[in-house]
Short mmCIF file of C-alpha atoms in Angstrom, two decimals:
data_model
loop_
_atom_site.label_atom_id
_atom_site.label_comp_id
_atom_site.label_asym_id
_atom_site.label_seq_id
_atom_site.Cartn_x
_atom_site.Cartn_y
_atom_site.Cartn_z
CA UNK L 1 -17.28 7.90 0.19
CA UNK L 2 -16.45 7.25 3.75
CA UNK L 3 -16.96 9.56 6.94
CA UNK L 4 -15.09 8.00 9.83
CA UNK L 5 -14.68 9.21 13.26
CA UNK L 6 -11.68 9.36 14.98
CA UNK L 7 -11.18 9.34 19.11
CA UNK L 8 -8.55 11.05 20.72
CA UNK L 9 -6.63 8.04 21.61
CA UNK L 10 -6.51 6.68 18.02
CA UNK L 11 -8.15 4.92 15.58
CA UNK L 12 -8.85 1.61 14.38
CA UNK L 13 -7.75 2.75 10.46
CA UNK L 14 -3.69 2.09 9.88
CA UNK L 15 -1.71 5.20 10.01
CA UNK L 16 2.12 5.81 11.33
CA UNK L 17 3.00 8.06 14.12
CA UNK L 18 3.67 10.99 14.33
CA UNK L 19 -0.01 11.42 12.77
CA UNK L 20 -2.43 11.68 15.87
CA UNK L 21 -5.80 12.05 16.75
CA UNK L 22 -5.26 14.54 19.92
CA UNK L 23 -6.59 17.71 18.23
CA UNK L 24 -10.11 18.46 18.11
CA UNK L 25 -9.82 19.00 14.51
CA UNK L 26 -9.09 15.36 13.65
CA UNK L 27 -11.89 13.90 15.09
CA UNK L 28 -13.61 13.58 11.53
CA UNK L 29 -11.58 11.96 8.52
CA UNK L 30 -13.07 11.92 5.23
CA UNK L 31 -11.89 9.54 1.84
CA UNK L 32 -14.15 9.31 -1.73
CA UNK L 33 -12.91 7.40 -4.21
CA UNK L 34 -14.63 6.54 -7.81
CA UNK L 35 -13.77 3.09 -9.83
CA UNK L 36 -14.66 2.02 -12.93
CA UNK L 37 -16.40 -0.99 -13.11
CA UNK L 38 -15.97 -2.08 -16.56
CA UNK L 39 -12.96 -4.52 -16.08
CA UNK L 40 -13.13 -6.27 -19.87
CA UNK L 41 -10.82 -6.12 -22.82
CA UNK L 42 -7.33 -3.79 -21.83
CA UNK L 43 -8.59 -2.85 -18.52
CA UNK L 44 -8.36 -4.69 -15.09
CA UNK L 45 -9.28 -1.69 -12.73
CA UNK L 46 -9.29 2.11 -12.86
CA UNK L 47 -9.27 3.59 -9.48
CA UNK L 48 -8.88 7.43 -7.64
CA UNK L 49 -9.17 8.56 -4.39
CA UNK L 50 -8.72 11.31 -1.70
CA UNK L 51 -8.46 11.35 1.72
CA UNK L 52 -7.88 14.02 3.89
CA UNK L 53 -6.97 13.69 7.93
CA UNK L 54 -7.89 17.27 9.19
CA UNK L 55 -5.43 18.21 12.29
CA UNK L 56 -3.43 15.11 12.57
CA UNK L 57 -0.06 16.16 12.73
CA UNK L 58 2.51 19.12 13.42
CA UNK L 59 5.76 20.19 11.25
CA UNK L 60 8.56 21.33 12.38
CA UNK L 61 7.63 25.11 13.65
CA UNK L 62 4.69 23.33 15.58
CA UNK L 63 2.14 24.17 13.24
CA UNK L 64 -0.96 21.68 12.94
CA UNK L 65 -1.90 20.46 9.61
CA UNK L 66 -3.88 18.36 7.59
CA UNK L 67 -2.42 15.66 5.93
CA UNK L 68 -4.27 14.32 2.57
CA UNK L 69 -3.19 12.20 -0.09
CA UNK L 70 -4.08 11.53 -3.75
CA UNK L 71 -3.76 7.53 -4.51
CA UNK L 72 -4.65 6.13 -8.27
CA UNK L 73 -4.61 2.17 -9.24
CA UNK L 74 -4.83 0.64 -12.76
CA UNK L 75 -4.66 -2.81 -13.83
CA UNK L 76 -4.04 -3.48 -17.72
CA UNK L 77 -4.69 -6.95 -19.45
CA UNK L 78 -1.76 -8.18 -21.98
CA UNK L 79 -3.12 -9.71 -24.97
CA UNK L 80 -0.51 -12.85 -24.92
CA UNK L 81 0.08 -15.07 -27.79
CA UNK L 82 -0.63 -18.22 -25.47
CA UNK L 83 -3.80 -19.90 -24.63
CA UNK L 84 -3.04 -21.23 -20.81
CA UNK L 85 -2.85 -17.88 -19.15
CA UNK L 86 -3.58 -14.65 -18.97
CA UNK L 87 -1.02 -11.53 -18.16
CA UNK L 88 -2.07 -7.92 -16.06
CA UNK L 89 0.40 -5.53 -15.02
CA UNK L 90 -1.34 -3.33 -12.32
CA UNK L 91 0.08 -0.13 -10.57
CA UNK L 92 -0.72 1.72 -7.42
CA UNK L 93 0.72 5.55 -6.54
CA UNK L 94 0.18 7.85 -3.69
CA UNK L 95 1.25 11.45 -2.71
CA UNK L 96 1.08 13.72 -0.19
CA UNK L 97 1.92 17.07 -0.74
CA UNK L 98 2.15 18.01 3.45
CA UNK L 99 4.16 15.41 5.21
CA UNK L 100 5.89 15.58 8.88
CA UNK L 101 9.71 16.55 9.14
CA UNK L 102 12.49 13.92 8.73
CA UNK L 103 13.06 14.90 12.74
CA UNK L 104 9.68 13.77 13.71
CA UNK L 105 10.60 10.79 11.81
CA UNK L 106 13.48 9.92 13.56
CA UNK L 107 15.91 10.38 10.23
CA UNK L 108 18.26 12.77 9.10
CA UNK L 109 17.57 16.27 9.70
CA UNK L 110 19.77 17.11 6.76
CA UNK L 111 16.53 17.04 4.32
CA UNK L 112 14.25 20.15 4.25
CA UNK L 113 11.88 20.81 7.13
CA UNK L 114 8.58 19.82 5.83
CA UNK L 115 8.39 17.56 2.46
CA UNK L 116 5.62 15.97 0.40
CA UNK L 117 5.65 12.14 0.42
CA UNK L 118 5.39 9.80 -2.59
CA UNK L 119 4.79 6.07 -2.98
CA UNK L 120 4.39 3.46 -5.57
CA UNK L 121 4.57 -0.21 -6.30
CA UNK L 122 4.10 -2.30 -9.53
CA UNK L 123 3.37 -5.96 -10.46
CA UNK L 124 3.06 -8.58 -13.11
CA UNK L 125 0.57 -11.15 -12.61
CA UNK L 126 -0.23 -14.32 -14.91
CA UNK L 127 -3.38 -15.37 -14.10
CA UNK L 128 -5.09 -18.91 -14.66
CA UNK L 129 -2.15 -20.76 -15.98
CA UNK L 130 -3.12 -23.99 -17.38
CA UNK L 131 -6.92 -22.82 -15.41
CA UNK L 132 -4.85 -23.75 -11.93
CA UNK L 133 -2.32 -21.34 -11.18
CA UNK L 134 -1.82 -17.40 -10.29
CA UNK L 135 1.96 -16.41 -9.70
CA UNK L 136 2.63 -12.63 -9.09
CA UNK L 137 5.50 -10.41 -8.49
CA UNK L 138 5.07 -6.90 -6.69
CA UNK L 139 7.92 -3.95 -6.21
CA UNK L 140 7.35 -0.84 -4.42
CA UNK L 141 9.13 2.07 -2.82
CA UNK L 142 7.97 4.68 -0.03
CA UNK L 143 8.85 7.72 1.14
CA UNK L 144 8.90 8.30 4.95
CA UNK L 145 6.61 11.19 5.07
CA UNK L 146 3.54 8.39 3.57
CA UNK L 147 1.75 7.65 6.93
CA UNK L 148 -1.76 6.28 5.87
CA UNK L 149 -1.68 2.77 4.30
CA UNK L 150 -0.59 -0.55 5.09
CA UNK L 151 0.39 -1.60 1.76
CA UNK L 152 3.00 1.21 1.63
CA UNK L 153 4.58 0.81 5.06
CA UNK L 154 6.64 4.20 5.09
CA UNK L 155 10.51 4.43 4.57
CA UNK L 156 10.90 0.92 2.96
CA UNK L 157 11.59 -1.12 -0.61
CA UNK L 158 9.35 -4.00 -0.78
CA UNK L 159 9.47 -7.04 -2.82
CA UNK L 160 6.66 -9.28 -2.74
CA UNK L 161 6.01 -12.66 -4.81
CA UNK L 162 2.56 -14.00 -4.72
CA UNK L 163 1.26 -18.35 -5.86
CA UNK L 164 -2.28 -18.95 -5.72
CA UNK L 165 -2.92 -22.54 -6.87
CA UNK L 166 -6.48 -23.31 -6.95
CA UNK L 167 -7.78 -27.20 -6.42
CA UNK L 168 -11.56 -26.93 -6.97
CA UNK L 169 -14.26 -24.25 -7.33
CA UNK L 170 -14.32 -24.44 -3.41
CA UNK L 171 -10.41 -25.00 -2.36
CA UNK L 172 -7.51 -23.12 -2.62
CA UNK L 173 -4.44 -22.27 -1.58
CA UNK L 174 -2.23 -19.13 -1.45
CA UNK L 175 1.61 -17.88 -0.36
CA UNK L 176 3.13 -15.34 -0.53
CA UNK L 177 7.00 -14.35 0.67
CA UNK L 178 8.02 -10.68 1.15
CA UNK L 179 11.09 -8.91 1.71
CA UNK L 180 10.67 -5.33 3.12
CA UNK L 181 14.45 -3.09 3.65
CA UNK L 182 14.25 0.41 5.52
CA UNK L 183 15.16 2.78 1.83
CA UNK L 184 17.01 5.49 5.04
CA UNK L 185 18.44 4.20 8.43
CA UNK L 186 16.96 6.05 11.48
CA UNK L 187 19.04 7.79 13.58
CA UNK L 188 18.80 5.39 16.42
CA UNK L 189 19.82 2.47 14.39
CA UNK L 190 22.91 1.14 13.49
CA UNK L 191 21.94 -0.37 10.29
CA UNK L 192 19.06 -0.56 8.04
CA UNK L 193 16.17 -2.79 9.42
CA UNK L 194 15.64 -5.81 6.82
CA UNK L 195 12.10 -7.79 7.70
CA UNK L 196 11.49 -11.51 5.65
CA UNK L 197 7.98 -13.12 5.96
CA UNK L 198 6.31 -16.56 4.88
CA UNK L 199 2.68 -16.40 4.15
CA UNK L 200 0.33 -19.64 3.57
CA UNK L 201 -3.51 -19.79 3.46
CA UNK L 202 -5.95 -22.59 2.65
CA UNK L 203 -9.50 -20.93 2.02
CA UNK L 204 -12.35 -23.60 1.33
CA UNK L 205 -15.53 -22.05 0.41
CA UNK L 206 -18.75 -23.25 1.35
#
């Protein structure tokens, strides 16, 4: 579990406006989370967690609220017919029943005042290919009401694909290119905002 304290002119945790820290209420955000740590035979990881932001935003009649959000994560080993590498599909899902209005959000006002928020994103990952190689591909989808986590930047598709190509015990190296696409154009936008990045690390380990 984590207790975290908040200071009225933000925080050092990701979030997305319009969630703020200026109530009194918000000054303490809470999260618990429980894993299971047996990660042999089908399963890769088992994961659920909570966490709740007391007073950090207001709908559309001006009301505070809390926002909190339910998040789950499982990772399932393939048994493949092939010696040189190994297959996991993993999953991660979040939703938050109390999300701001598509007018705080700069969208379409068309929607329903106040909605929940849902978000998602799947992979498939072969692992140590010929003991050398990891190669991963990641889709996800969010929901602009999901305010809380950088690997579900709200309103957006994303399509990730992931190489990890290790050299040595001690040297690697890993990319990764991503393609994120707004899912509903704000209203002060023209078109849909389209963002393409390049990663590249070398990590030697000493």
């Amino acid at each position: 579990g984590i207790l975290q304290y908040n200071h009225a002119k933000g925080t050092t945790s990701s979030y997305t406006p319009p969630m703020n820290f200026s109530e009194p209420g918000s000054r303490l955000s809470y999260f618990i989370g429980i894993e299971a740590k047996e990660t042999s035979g089908w399963w890769n990881q088992r994961e659920v967690s909570i966490t709740l932001i007391p007073s950090s935003f207001r709908n559309s009649d001006d009301k505070i609220c809390d926002y909190w959000a339910l998040t789950g994560r499982l990772g399932i080993n393939l048994p493949v017919p092939v010696s040189f590498l190994d297959v996991m599909i993993a999953g991660a899902a979040g939703y938050a029943p109390a999300a701001p209005s598509w007018s705080q959000l700069n969208l379409s006002t068309n929607m329903k005042s106040n909605q929940d928020a849902f978000a998602w994103q799947a992979s498939i990952n072969f692992q140590n290919i010929f003991d050398r190689h990891n190669l991963g591909v990641l889709y996800g989808k969010t929901d602009p009401g999901w305010l809380i986590s950088p690997s579900f930047r709200n309103n957006t598709h994303t399509l990730e694909i992931r190489h990890q190509y290790r050299f040595s015990q001690r040297l690697s190296t890993e990319m990764r290119y991503r393609i994120r696409k707004q899912w509903h154009t704000p209203l002060d936008a023209a078109v849909k905002r389209k963002d393409d990045d390049f990663y590249a690390q070398i990590t030697f380990r000493f």
